[in-house]
Short mmCIF file of C-alpha atoms in Angstrom, two decimals:
data_model
loop_
_atom_site.label_atom_id
_atom_site.label_comp_id
_atom_site.label_asym_id
_atom_site.label_seq_id
_atom_site.Cartn_x
_atom_site.Cartn_y
_atom_site.Cartn_z
CA ASN A 1 0.03 -0.04 0.22
CA ALA A 2 1.13 3.80 -1.00
CA GLY A 3 -0.84 5.33 1.52
CA VAL A 4 -1.66 8.90 0.93
CA THR A 5 0.76 10.24 -2.42
CA GLN A 6 0.72 13.56 -3.19
CA THR A 7 1.75 15.87 -6.63
CA PRO A 8 3.97 17.40 -7.01
CA LYS A 9 5.79 17.60 -4.43
CA PHE A 10 7.53 21.24 -4.87
CA ARG A 11 6.23 23.65 -7.27
CA VAL A 12 7.19 27.68 -8.27
CA LEU A 13 4.72 29.81 -9.20
CA LYS A 14 4.08 33.44 -10.29
CA THR A 15 1.55 35.20 -9.26
CA GLY A 16 -1.73 34.75 -11.36
CA GLN A 17 -0.89 31.30 -12.69
CA SER A 18 -3.19 28.66 -11.96
CA MET A 19 -2.60 24.96 -10.62
CA THR A 20 -3.98 21.45 -9.55
CA LEU A 21 -2.52 19.49 -6.37
CA LEU A 22 -3.57 15.80 -6.73
CA CYS A 23 -3.97 13.76 -3.73
CA ALA A 24 -4.25 9.91 -4.41
CA GLN A 25 -5.34 7.33 -1.60
CA ASP A 26 -5.10 3.58 -2.00
CA MET A 27 -7.00 2.65 1.45
CA ASN A 28 -10.28 2.88 0.21
CA HIS A 29 -11.19 5.62 2.45
CA GLU A 30 -14.44 7.62 2.74
CA TYR A 31 -12.96 10.89 4.00
CA MET A 32 -10.09 13.24 2.32
CA TYR A 33 -9.23 16.62 3.30
CA TRP A 34 -7.03 19.46 2.19
CA TYR A 35 -5.06 21.48 5.02
CA ARG A 36 -2.13 24.53 4.80
CA GLN A 37 0.75 25.13 6.79
CA ASP A 38 2.32 27.88 7.15
CA PRO A 39 6.07 28.21 8.59
CA GLY A 40 6.19 28.04 12.10
CA MET A 41 2.17 27.70 12.00
CA GLY A 42 -0.16 24.69 12.85
CA LEU A 43 -2.56 23.30 10.08
CA ARG A 44 -5.56 24.63 8.98
CA LEU A 45 -7.97 23.08 6.90
CA ILE A 46 -9.10 23.98 3.15
CA HIS A 47 -11.35 21.96 1.68
CA TYR A 48 -12.83 18.14 3.01
CA SER A 49 -15.01 15.68 1.16
CA VAL A 50 -17.14 13.00 2.67
CA GLY A 51 -17.65 10.98 -0.12
CA GLU A 52 -17.22 10.66 -3.94
CA GLY A 53 -18.65 13.65 -5.59
CA THR A 54 -19.31 15.73 -2.06
CA THR A 55 -17.10 18.49 -0.61
CA ALA A 56 -16.79 21.14 1.94
CA LYS A 57 -15.42 24.38 2.88
CA GLY A 58 -12.99 24.20 5.85
CA GLU A 59 -11.63 27.11 7.80
CA VAL A 60 -9.80 28.83 5.27
CA PRO A 61 -11.06 27.99 2.19
CA ASP A 62 -11.17 30.99 -0.15
CA GLY A 63 -9.05 31.02 -3.25
CA TYR A 64 -8.82 27.10 -3.74
CA ASN A 65 -11.67 24.98 -5.20
CA VAL A 66 -12.08 20.88 -4.82
CA SER A 67 -12.57 18.06 -6.62
CA ARG A 68 -13.61 14.23 -5.74
CA LEU A 69 -14.96 12.72 -9.03
CA LYS A 70 -12.77 9.50 -8.01
CA LYS A 71 -13.36 8.01 -4.02
CA GLN A 72 -9.61 7.71 -4.34
CA ASN A 73 -8.98 11.33 -5.63
CA PHE A 74 -8.84 14.79 -3.89
CA LEU A 75 -7.93 17.88 -6.59
CA LEU A 76 -7.09 21.38 -4.65
CA GLY A 77 -6.90 23.54 -7.40
CA LEU A 78 -5.62 27.91 -7.40
CA GLU A 79 -7.30 29.35 -10.12
CA SER A 80 -4.99 32.29 -9.89
CA ALA A 81 -2.70 31.69 -7.47
CA ALA A 82 -1.35 34.95 -5.00
CA PRO A 83 2.14 35.36 -2.38
CA SER A 84 -0.19 34.64 0.86
CA GLN A 85 -0.92 30.91 -1.07
CA THR A 86 2.92 30.48 -0.57
CA SER A 87 2.87 27.37 1.90
CA VAL A 88 3.18 23.14 2.58
CA TYR A 89 0.11 21.55 1.99
CA PHE A 90 -1.14 18.45 3.62
CA CYS A 91 -3.49 15.82 1.97
CA ALA A 92 -5.60 13.29 4.16
CA SER A 93 -7.82 10.85 4.54
CA ARG A 94 -9.64 8.20 6.96
CA THR A 95 -12.34 5.78 7.20
CA GLY A 96 -15.98 6.68 7.49
CA THR A 97 -16.01 5.69 10.96
CA LEU A 98 -16.54 8.38 13.62
CA ASN A 99 -12.99 9.41 14.56
CA GLY A 100 -11.23 7.23 12.50
CA GLU A 101 -7.40 7.60 12.17
CA GLN A 102 -6.23 10.14 10.15
CA PHE A 103 -3.61 9.18 7.37
CA PHE A 104 -1.72 12.38 6.20
CA GLY A 105 0.86 12.38 3.09
CA PRO A 106 4.07 13.69 2.70
CA GLY A 107 2.99 17.39 1.59
CA THR A 108 3.39 19.80 -1.42
CA ARG A 109 5.69 23.12 -0.87
CA LEU A 110 4.47 25.38 -2.65
CA THR A 111 6.14 29.14 -3.59
CA VAL A 112 3.88 31.27 -5.58
CA LEU A 113 6.28 34.74 -6.56
CA ASP B 1 -15.90 23.17 18.09
CA ALA B 2 -14.00 23.05 21.47
CA LYS B 3 -10.86 24.83 21.61
CA THR B 4 -7.41 23.29 23.17
CA THR B 5 -4.82 25.38 24.85
CA GLN B 6 -1.07 23.47 25.29
CA PRO B 7 1.78 25.06 26.09
CA ASN B 8 4.12 26.42 23.25
CA SER B 9 7.79 24.28 23.85
CA MET B 10 8.86 21.32 26.31
CA GLU B 11 12.11 19.74 26.83
CA SER B 12 12.54 16.62 27.72
CA ASN B 13 16.01 14.36 29.11
CA GLU B 14 16.14 11.13 26.63
CA GLU B 15 14.53 7.86 28.49
CA GLU B 16 12.54 10.19 30.75
CA PRO B 17 8.91 10.30 30.52
CA VAL B 18 7.17 13.00 29.22
CA HIS B 19 4.07 14.63 30.05
CA LEU B 20 2.45 17.28 27.34
CA PRO B 21 -1.18 18.88 28.71
CA CYS B 22 -4.10 19.99 27.00
CA ASN B 23 -6.77 21.86 28.25
CA HIS B 24 -9.91 21.47 26.61
CA SER B 25 -12.52 23.31 29.34
CA THR B 26 -15.19 23.99 26.27
CA ILE B 27 -15.17 19.56 25.40
CA SER B 28 -18.94 18.26 25.50
CA GLY B 29 -20.07 15.55 26.78
CA THR B 30 -19.41 13.18 23.19
CA ASP B 31 -16.32 14.98 21.71
CA TYR B 32 -13.26 12.88 21.39
CA ILE B 33 -10.09 13.40 22.46
CA HIS B 34 -7.39 12.80 19.79
CA TRP B 35 -3.58 13.41 19.69
CA TYR B 36 -1.34 13.51 16.73
CA ARG B 37 2.63 14.65 15.97
CA GLN B 38 4.09 16.26 13.37
CA LEU B 39 8.10 15.20 13.24
CA PRO B 40 10.50 17.77 10.94
CA SER B 41 9.46 17.84 7.57
CA GLN B 42 6.96 15.40 7.63
CA GLY B 43 2.83 15.14 7.90
CA PRO B 44 1.49 14.33 10.75
CA GLU B 45 0.75 11.05 12.38
CA TYR B 46 -1.91 9.92 14.26
CA VAL B 47 -0.73 9.01 18.02
CA ILE B 48 -3.71 7.95 20.46
CA HIS B 49 -7.48 8.87 21.08
CA GLY B 50 -9.88 8.73 23.70
CA LEU B 51 -12.97 9.18 25.35
CA THR B 52 -13.81 9.49 28.52
CA SER B 53 -11.45 6.21 29.84
CA ASN B 54 -7.66 6.62 29.94
CA VAL B 55 -5.97 4.67 26.84
CA ASN B 56 -2.66 3.07 26.39
CA ASN B 57 -0.75 1.90 23.02
CA ARG B 58 2.12 1.08 21.56
CA MET B 59 3.30 4.71 21.47
CA ALA B 60 1.70 7.02 24.22
CA SER B 61 -0.87 6.84 26.98
CA LEU B 62 -3.50 9.19 27.21
CA ALA B 63 -4.77 10.18 30.81
CA ILE B 64 -7.91 11.78 30.48
CA ALA B 65 -9.11 14.51 33.96
CA GLU B 66 -12.65 13.10 35.16
CA ASP B 67 -14.37 15.94 34.47
CA ARG B 68 -13.04 15.87 30.70
CA LYS B 69 -11.47 19.55 30.31
CA SER B 70 -8.28 18.44 30.16
CA SER B 71 -5.76 15.44 29.32
CA THR B 72 -2.28 14.39 29.47
CA LEU B 73 -0.62 12.69 26.75
CA ILE B 74 2.34 10.44 28.44
CA LEU B 75 5.45 8.83 26.40
CA HIS B 76 7.10 6.82 28.47
CA ARG B 77 10.83 6.75 27.78
CA ALA B 78 11.10 9.79 25.05
CA THR B 79 13.91 8.75 22.83
CA LEU B 80 15.29 11.27 20.07
CA ARG B 81 13.12 10.56 17.90
CA ASP B 82 10.15 11.48 19.55
CA ALA B 83 10.89 15.54 18.90
CA ALA B 84 8.27 16.67 17.36
CA VAL B 85 5.02 19.06 17.31
CA TYR B 86 2.07 17.12 19.03
CA TYR B 87 -1.21 18.25 18.51
CA CYS B 88 -4.05 18.05 20.56
CA ILE B 89 -7.37 18.20 18.95
CA ILE B 90 -11.05 17.75 19.64
CA THR B 91 -13.62 16.42 17.47
CA SER B 92 -17.47 17.09 17.83
CA GLY B 93 -19.05 14.72 15.65
CA THR B 94 -18.36 16.61 12.75
CA TYR B 95 -15.92 15.56 9.91
CA LYS B 96 -13.53 18.24 10.80
CA TYR B 97 -10.28 17.84 13.04
CA ILE B 98 -9.15 21.47 13.81
CA PHE B 99 -5.28 21.57 14.58
CA GLY B 100 -4.02 24.54 16.73
CA THR B 101 -0.56 25.10 17.22
CA GLY B 102 0.11 22.40 19.47
CA THR B 103 3.52 21.61 21.44
CA ARG B 104 7.12 21.69 20.42
CA LEU B 105 8.61 18.88 22.46
CA LYS B 106 12.43 19.08 22.00
CA VAL B 107 14.17 15.48 23.59
CA LEU B 108 17.89 16.24 25.30
CA ALA B 109 20.38 13.45 24.76
#
């Protein structure tokens, strides 16, 4: 099992460019999450999904969109990148049982110039 | 969602026990207490969780106060590999896990 994988690992964008971060999990988990972590800070929830075809906003959703067309994939999109979106992005997944353990990916380090 | 309060940082000597506290005075009766940790340059990993009773697993123990307004993560013998940021999270039956800033644990050789 690969667990949770994230693509790409690193990316540099110019202000105004767009990109999509891909998260994939092979554990058949129902729930998937996107977090961002700024330097010296904890994780903040951007969006999450409780199943294929459903998404919901977290704490800091502005400037991001997500899609969950397949159960195993959760995509995070930045339509027009801003320097404030420079961060490390983590994806996580967990089972549908209440309080199931979250499994995290290795992160994507994004820099917006 | 219930808020948590943790010390910003703690230090421990190697092979000694470590007690990491967390206050969650607004916790509700059905809220679970979770602990995750984040090693340097990695994503967080699950440590332990509990509801009312104390819990033990291979990584740590979780001691929950009788009124549930606080809890303590116990690492029985800290190693250098336990140096990480430890997050205490309260989940309220929703799908969201809200991370705070956590406690940075430094283990001294």
